[in-house]
Coordinates of C-alpha atoms in Angstrom, one line a residue:
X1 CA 26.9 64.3 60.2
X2 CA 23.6 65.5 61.1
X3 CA 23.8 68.2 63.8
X4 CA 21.1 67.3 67.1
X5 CA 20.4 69.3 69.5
X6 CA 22.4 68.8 72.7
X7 CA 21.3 69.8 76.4
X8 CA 24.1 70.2 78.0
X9 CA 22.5 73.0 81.0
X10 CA 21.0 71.2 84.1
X11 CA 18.3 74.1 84.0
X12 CA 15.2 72.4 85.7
X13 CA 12.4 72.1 83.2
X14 CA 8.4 72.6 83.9
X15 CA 7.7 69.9 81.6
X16 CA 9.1 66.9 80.1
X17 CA 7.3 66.0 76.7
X18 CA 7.7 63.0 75.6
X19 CA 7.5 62.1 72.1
X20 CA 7.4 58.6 70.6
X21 CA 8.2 57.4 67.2
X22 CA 4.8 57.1 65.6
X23 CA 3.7 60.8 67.4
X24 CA 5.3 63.1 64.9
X25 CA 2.2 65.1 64.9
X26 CA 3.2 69.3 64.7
X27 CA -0.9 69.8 66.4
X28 CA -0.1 67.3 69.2
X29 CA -1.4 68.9 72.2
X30 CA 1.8 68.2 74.5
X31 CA 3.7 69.9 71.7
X32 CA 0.9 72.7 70.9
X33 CA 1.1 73.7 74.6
X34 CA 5.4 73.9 75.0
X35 CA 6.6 76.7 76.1
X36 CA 9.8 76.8 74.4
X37 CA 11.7 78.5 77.7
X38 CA 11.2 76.3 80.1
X39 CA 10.3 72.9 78.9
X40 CA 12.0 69.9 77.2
X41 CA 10.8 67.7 74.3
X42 CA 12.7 64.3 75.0
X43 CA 12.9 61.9 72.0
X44 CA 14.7 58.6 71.9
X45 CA 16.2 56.1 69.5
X46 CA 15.9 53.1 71.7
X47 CA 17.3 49.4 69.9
X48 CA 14.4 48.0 72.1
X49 CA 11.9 48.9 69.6
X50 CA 13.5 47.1 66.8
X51 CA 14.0 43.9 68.6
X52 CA 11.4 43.1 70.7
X53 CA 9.7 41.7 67.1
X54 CA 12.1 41.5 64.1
X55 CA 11.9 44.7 62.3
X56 CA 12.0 45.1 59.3
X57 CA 15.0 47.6 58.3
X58 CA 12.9 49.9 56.1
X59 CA 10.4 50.0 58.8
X60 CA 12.8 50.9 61.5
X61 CA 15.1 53.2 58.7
X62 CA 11.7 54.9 58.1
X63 CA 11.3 55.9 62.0
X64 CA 14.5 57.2 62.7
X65 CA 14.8 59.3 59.9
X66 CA 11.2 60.8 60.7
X67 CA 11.8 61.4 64.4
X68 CA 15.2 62.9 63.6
X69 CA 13.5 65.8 61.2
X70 CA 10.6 66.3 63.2
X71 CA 13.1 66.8 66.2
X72 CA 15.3 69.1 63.7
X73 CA 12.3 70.9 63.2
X74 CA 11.3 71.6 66.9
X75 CA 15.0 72.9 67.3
X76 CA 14.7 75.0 64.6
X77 CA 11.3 76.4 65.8
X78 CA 13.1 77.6 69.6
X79 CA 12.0 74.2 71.0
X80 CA 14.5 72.8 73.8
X81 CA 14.6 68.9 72.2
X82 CA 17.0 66.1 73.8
X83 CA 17.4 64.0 71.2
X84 CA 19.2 60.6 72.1
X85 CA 20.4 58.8 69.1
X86 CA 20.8 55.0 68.3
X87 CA 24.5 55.1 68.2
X88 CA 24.7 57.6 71.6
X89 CA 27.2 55.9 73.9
X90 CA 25.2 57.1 76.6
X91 CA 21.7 55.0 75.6
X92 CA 20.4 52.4 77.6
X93 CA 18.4 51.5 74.5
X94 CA 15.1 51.1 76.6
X95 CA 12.0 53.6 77.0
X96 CA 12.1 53.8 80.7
X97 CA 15.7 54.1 81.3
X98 CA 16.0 56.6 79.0
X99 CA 13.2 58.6 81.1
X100 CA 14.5 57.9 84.1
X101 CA 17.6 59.5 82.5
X102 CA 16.9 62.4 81.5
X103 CA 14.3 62.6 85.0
X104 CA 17.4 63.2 86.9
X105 CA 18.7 65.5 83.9
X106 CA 15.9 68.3 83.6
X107 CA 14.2 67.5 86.8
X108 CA 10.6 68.1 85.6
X109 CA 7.7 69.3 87.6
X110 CA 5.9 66.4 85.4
X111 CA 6.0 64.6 82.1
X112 CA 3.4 64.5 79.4
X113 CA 3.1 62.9 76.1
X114 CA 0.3 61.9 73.8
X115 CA -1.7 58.5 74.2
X116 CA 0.7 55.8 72.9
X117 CA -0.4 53.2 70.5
X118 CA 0.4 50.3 72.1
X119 CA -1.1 48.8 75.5
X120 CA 3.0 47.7 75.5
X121 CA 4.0 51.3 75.6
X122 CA 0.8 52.6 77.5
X123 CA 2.3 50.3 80.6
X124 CA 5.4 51.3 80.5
X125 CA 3.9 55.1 80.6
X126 CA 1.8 54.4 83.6
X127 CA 4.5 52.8 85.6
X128 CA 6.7 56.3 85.4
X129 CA 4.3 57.9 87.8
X130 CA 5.8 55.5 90.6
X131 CA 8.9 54.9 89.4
X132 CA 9.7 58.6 89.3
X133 CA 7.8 60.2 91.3
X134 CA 6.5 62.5 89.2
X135 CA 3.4 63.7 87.7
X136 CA 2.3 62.0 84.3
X137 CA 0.0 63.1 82.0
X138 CA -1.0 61.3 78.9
X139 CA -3.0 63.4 76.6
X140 CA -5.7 62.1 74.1
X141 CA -4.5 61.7 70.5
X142 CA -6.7 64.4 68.2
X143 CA -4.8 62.9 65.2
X144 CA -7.8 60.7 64.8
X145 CA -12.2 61.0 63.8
X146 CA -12.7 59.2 66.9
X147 CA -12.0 59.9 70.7
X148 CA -11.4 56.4 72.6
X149 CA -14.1 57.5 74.9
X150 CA -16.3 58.3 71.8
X151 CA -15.6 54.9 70.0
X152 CA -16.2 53.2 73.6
X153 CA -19.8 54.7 74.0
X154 CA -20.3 53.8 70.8
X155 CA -19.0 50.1 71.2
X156 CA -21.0 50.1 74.3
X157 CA -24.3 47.6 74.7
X158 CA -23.4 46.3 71.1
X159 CA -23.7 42.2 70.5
X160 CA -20.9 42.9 67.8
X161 CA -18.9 45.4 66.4
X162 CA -19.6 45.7 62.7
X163 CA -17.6 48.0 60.9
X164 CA -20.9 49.1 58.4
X165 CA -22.8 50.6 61.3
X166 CA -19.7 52.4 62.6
X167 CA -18.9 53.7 59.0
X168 CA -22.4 54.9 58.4
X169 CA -22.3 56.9 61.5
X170 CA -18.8 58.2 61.3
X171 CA -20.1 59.5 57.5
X172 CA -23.3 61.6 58.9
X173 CA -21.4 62.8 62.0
X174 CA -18.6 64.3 59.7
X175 CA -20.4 64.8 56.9
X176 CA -18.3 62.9 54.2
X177 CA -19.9 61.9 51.2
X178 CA -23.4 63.1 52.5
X179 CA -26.6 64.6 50.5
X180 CA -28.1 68.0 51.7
X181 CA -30.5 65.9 54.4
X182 CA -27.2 64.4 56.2
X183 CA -28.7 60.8 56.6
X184 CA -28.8 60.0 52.9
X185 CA -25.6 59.2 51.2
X186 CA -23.8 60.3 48.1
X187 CA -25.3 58.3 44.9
X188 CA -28.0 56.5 47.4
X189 CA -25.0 53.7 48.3
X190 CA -22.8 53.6 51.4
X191 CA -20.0 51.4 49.7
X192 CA -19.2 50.2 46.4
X193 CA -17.3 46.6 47.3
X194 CA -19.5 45.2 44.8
X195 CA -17.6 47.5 41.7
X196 CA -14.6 47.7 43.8
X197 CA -13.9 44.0 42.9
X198 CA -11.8 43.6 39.2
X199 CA -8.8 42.2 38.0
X200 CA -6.8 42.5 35.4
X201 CA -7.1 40.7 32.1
X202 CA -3.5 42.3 30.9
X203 CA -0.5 43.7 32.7
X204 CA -1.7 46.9 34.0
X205 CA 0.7 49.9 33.3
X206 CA 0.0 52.1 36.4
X207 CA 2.0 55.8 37.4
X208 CA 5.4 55.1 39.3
X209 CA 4.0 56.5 42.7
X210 CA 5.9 59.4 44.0
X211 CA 9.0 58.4 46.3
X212 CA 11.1 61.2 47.9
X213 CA 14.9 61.0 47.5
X214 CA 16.8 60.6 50.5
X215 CA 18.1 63.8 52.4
X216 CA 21.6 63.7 54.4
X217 CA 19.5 62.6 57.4
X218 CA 18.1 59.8 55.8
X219 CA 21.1 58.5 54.3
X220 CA 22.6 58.7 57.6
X221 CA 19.4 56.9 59.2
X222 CA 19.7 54.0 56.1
X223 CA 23.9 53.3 57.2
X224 CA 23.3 53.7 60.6
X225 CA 20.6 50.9 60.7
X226 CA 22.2 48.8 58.4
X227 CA 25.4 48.9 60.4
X228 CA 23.7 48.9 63.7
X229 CA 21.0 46.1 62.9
X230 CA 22.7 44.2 60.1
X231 CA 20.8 40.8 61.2
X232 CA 17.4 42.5 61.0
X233 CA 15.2 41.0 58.0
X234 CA 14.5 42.9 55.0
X235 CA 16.4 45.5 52.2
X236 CA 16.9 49.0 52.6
X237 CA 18.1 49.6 49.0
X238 CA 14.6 50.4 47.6
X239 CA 13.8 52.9 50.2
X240 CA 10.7 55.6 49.3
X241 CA 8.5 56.8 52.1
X242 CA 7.8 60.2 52.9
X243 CA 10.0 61.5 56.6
X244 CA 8.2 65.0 56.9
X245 CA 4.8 66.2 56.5
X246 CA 5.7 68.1 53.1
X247 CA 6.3 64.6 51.8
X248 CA 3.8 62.8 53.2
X249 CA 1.5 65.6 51.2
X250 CA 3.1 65.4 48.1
X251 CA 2.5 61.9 47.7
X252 CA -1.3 62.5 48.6
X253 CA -1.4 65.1 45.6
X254 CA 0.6 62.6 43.4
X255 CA -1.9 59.6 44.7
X256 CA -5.2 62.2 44.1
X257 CA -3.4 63.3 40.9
X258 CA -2.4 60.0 38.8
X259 CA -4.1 57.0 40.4
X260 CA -7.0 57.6 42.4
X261 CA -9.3 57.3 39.9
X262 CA -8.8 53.6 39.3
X263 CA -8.3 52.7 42.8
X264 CA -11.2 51.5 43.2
X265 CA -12.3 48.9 40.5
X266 CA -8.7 47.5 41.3
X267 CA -8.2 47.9 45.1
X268 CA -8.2 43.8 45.4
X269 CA -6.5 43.0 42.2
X270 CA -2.7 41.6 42.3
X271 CA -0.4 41.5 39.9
X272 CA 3.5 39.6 39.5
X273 CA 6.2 42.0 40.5
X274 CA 3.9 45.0 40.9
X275 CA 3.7 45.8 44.4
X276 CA 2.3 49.2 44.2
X277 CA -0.9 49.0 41.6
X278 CA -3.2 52.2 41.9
X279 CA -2.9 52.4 45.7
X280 CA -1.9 55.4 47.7
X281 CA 1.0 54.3 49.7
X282 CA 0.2 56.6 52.2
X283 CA -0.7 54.2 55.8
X284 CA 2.6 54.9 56.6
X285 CA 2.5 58.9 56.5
X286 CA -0.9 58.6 58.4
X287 CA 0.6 56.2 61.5
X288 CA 3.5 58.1 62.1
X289 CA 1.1 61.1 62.2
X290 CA 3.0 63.2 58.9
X291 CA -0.2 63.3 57.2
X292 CA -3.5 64.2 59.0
X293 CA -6.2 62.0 57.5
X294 CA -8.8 64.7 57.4
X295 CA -6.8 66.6 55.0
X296 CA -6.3 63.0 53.2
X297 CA -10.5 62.3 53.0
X298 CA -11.1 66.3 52.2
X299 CA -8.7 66.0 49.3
X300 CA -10.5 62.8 47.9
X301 CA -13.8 63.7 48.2
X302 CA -12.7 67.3 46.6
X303 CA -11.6 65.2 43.8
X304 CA -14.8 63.3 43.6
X305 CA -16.8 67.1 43.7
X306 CA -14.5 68.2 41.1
X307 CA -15.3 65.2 38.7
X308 CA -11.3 63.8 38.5
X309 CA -12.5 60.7 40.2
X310 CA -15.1 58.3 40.6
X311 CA -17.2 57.8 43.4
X312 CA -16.7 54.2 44.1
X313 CA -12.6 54.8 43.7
X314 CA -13.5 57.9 46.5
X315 CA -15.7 56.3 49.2
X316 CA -13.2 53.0 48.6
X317 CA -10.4 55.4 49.8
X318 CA -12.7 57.4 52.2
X319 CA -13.8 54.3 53.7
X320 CA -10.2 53.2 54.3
X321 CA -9.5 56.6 56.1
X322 CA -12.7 57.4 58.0
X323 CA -14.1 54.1 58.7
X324 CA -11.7 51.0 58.9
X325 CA -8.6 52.9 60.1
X326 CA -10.8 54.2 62.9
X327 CA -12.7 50.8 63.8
X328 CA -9.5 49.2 63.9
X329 CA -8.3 51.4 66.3
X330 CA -11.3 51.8 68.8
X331 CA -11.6 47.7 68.5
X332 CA -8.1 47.4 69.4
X333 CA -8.5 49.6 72.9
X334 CA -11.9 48.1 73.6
X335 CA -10.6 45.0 73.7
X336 CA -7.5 45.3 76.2
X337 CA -4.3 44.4 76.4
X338 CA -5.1 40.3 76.5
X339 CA -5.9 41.0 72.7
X340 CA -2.6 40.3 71.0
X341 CA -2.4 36.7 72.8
X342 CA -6.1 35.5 71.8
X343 CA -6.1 32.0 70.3
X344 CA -9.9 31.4 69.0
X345 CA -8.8 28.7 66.9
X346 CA -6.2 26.7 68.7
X347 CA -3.7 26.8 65.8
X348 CA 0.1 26.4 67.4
X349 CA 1.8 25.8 64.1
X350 CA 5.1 27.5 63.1
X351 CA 5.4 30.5 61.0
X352 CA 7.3 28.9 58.0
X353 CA 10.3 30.1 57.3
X354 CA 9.8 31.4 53.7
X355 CA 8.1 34.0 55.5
X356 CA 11.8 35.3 55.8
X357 CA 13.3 34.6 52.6
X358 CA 10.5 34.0 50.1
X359 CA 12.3 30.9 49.2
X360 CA 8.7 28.8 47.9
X361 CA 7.8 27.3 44.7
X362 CA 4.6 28.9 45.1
X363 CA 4.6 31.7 42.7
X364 CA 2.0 34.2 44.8
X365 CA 4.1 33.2 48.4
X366 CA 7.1 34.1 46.4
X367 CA 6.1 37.2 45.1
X368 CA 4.3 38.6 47.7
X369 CA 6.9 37.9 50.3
X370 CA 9.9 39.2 48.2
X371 CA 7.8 42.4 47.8
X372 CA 7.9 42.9 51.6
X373 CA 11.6 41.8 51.6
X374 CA 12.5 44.3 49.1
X375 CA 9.9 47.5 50.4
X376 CA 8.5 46.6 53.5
X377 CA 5.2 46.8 51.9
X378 CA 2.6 45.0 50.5
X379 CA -1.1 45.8 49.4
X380 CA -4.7 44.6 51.7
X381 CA -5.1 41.9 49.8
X382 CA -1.1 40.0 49.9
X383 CA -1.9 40.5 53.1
X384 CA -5.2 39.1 54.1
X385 CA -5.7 37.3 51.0
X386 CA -2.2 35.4 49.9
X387 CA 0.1 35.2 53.2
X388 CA -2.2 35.6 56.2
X389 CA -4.3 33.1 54.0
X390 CA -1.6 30.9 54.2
X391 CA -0.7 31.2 57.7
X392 CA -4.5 30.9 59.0
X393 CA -5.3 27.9 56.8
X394 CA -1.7 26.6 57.6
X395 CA -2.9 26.6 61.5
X396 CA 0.2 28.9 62.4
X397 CA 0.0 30.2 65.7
X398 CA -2.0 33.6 65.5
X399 CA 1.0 35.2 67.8
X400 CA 3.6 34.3 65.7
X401 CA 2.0 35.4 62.7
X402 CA 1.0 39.1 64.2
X403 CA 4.8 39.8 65.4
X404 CA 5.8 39.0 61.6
X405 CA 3.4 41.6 60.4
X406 CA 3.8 43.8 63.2
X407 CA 7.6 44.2 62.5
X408 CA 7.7 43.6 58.8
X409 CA 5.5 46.2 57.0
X410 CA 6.8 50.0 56.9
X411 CA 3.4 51.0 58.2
X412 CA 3.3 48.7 61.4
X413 CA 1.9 50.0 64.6
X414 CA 0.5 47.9 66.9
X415 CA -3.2 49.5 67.1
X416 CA -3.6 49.1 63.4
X417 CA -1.4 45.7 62.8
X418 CA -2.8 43.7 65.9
X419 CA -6.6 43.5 65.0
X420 CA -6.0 42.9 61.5
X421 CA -3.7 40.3 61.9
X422 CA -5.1 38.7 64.9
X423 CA -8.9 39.8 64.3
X424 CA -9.1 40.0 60.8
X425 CA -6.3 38.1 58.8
X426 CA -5.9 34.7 61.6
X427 CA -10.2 35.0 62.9
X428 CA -8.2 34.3 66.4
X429 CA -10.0 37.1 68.4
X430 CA -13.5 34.6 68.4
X431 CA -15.1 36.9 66.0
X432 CA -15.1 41.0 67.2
X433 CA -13.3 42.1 63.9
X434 CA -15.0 39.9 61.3
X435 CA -17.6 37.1 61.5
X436 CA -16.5 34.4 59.4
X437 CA -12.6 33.6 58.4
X438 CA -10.8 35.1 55.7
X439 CA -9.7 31.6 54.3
X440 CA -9.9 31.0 50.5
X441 CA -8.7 28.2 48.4
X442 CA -6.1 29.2 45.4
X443 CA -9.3 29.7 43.4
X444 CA -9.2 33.0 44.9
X445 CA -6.2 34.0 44.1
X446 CA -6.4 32.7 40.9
X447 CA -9.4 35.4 40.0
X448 CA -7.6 37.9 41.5
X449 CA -4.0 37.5 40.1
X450 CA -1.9 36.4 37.2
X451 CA 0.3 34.7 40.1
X452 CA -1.1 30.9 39.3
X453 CA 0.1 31.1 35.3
X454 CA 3.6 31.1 36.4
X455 CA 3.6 28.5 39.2
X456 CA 4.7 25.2 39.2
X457 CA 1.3 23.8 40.6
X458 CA -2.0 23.2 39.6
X459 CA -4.4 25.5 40.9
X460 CA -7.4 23.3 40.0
X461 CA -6.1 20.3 41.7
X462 CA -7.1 19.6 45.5
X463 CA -4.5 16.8 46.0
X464 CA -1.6 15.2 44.8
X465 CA 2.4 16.4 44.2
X466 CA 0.9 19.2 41.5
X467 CA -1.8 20.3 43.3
X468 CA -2.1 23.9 44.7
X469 CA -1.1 23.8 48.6
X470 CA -3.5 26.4 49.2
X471 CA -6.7 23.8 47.9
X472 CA -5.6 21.1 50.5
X473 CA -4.8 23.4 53.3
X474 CA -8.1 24.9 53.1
X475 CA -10.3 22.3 53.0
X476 CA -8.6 20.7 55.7
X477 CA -9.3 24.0 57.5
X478 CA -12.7 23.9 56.8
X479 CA -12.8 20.1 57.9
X480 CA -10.9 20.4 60.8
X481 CA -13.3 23.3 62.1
X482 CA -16.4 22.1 60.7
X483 CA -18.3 22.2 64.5
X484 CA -16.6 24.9 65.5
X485 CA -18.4 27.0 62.3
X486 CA -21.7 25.1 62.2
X487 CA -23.1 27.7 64.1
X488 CA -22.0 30.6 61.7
X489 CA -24.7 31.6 59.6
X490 CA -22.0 32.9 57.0
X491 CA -20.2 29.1 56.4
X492 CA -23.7 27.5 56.4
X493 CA -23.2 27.4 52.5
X494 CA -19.2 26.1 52.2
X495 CA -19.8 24.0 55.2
X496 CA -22.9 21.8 53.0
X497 CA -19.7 21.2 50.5
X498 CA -17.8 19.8 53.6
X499 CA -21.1 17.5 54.6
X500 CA -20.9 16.1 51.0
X501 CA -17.9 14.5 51.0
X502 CA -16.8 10.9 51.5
X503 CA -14.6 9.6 54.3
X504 CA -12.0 8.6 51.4
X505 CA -12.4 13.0 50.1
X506 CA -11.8 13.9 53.9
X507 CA -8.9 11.2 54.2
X508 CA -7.3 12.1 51.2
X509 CA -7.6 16.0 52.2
X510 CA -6.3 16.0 55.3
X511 CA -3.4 13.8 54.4
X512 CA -2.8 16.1 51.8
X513 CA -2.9 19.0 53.9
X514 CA -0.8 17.5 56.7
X515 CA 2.0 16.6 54.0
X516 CA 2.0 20.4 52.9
X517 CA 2.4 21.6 56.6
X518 CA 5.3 19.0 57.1
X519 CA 6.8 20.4 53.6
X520 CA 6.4 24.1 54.9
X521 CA 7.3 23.3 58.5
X522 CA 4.2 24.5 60.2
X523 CA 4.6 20.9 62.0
X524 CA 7.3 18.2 62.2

């Protein structure tokens, strides 16, 4: 059994810093500024945070056994850490009961703790000021590019929030990627979608990525959770993420190393049973603050500048790092804590449950689902492409669908999941994150996968027992919306395809469609 450190004296402490699950950053400035005689670094393992969304067990496995060596490490460095496990006796299993706690154990002058990243969490931080009557001080997160206040002035005055302009700026202000004059980029282009866009014509043969074997601490952390939280979805026998910084790093250098270079041609592309592909693995190191995504961007872009990788495989990655992680983040804290409930479309369907089991004769659902099952993970494109497809064309309630992917993936935090499930992935946030819907028929998929030559439907039927679900559901979508996008510039040219058809075409599509949400239980 791993050994915590236990606080046991009643001396009064200066300060009480707080530290949450996805803040295991060494540079922190609450834990920068400790002094190691007199103040107390409180973590907590609270059951709260697994259940208030289903969790997945990898996700909440992956936690725990992360918070439990940074805290090891804080002990070892002199650092006075109480450190209340899941299975304490003692835990109320909520944040602010915990606080109030170990208030009336240390007595602090006041607490601090770095900005959470969650308007859940951020309440329940400004409500300790009353409750306890003590000082609180949240302190801004330098993990990230951008300040809050910086991405707010720049958010300012703006009709929309497009992700190029931010991206271009965020480029010259750090000078990623940049020629001599700063406003000119690298190779005259600032992205390379357009060669970032290939599939493959045979089974790809990609490097295992790297994946740590589990220490005593983890193995502890993997029984505890499944004893503790045996009705929690997902497996925990396939677990592989980094828990410390060293880690986190050595999967960077194996990511830089073996399969950066064809990231980007293949960043999109999906193939049966091969979760991983060329990608980095590494969104879960960077939101639990293990790997600091400057050193992640300098390390590509040195590849780039050494000539071990491509440019459009490097800005692809950089632009991940430096421009959509960021945007995500400054849209999500623009927008208030409202966000997660918006409902632009209207959809109130139910999340199907194969979204829990995989249980589908449609081979990508299948496959992409038993991927998160199994790992917690999937690529952007499962996600945005294949099961928040689904879900959006499906008319799922938006809600529903962001607590799946909020507790499901390994890398889930609510700044990062909530826009681009509810912004991006559902187009239920009226249009900050992206201005037209991320709906596709199965043609997409088709291009992009080999998942359509091993399922039992027809991809290029729109109706009838054989016919792709996906094909029906979307142009039912399209259909049932067709006023609500007439104004949208961007569906001008699929919405002339809607105009052509015939009442029998419509009839036929949205019975279809209404038959494949009664099979998949969105409605009934």
């Amino acid at each position: 059994m791993t050994a915590f450190p236990s606080l046991n004296d009643r001396k009064k402490a200066r300060r009480l810093v707080v530290v949450l699950g996805d803040q295991l950053d060494r540079n922190a400035a609450p834990i920068v500024e400790i002094d190691k005689d007199r103040d107390v670094v409180l973590m907590m393992e609270v059951e709260e945070e697994s259940t208030h969304v289903p969790s997945h067990k990898q996700r909440t496995a992956l936690f725990l056994s992360a918070m439990r060596h940074f805290a090891v490490e804080l002990a070892e460095s002199g650092a006075r850490v109480d450190y209340v496990t899941l299975d304490d006796p003692r835990n109320s299993h909520a944040f602010t009961t915990e606080i109030e706690r170990a208030v009336r154990t240390h007595k602090p002058e006041s607490i601090h703790c770095t900005h959470p990243g969650e308007w859940r969490v951020l309440g329940m931080v400004e409500s300790w000021r009353d409750r306890f009557g003590v000082p609180v001080e949240v302190h801004e997160d330098g993990h990230f590019f951008t300040t809050l206040d910086a991405f707010g002035s720049w958010a300012s005055g703006r009709k929309s929030l497009t992700l190029e302009y931010f991206y271009r700026d965020q480029r010259k202000k750090h000078g990623v990627l940049m020629q001599p004059d700063g406003k000119t980029p690298v190779g005259d282009v600032w992205n390379f979608d357009k060669d970032n866009r290939e599939a493959f014509k045979r089974t790809p043969r990609p490097p295992e990525p790297y994946a740590p074997r589990p220490d005593e601490i983890t193995n502890e952390v993997l029984d505890l959770v499944e004893s503790r939280l045996p009705k929690n979805p997902g497996e925990l026998g396939s677990f592989r993420w980094p828990v410390t910084p060293d880690e986190a790093r050595r999967a960077l250098d194996d990511f830089i190393e073996h399969r950066l270079a064809r990231f980007g041609p293949y960043e999109d592309a999906m193939w049966t049973e091969q979760p991983f592909l060329y990608h980095s693995l590494l969104s879960s190191s960077g939101n639990l603050k293990l790997l600091d995504p400057r050193e992640a961007v300098r390390r590509a872009v040195g590849a780039y500048e050494a000539g071990a990788a491509p440019l459009n495989s490097v800005e692809g990655f950089v632009r991940q790092w430096l421009g959509w992680r960021e945007f995500i983040r400054g849209v999500y804290w623009t927008q208030g804590p409202g966000y997660p409930n918006r409902n632009g479309l209207g959809h109130r369907g139910r999340l199907p449950e194969l979204y829990w089991t995989a249980d589908t004769d449609m081979a990508c659902m299948r496959d992409c689902v038993s991927q998160v099952l199994e790992h917690g993970y999937a690529h952007h494109i499962p996600r945005l492409m294949v099961m928040g497809n689904l879900a959006l064309i499906a008319r799922v309630d938006p809600r529903e669908v962001g607590d799946w992917y909020l507790g499901m993936f390994v890398d889930a935090v609510d700044w990062a999941s909530c826009p681009n499930t509810i912004g991006m992935s559902q187009h239920a946030d009226h249009g900050v994150v992206g201005t037209k819907p991320y709906a596709a028929s199965g043609k997409y998929i088709a291009r992009m996968s080999n998942y359509c030559e091993h399922c039992r439907y027809d991809v290029k039927q729109r109706t009838g027992v054989d016919a792709c679900p996906f094909n029906s559901l979307y142009w039912d979508f399209l259909i049932h919306h067709e006023d609500r996008f007439k104004p949208n510039n961007r569906m001008a040219m699929i919405l002339k395809n809607v105009k052509r058809m015939n009442e029998f075409q419509r009839v036929e599509l949205t019975s279809s469609a209404k038959n494949a949400r009664e099979r998949l239980g969105v409605i009934g």
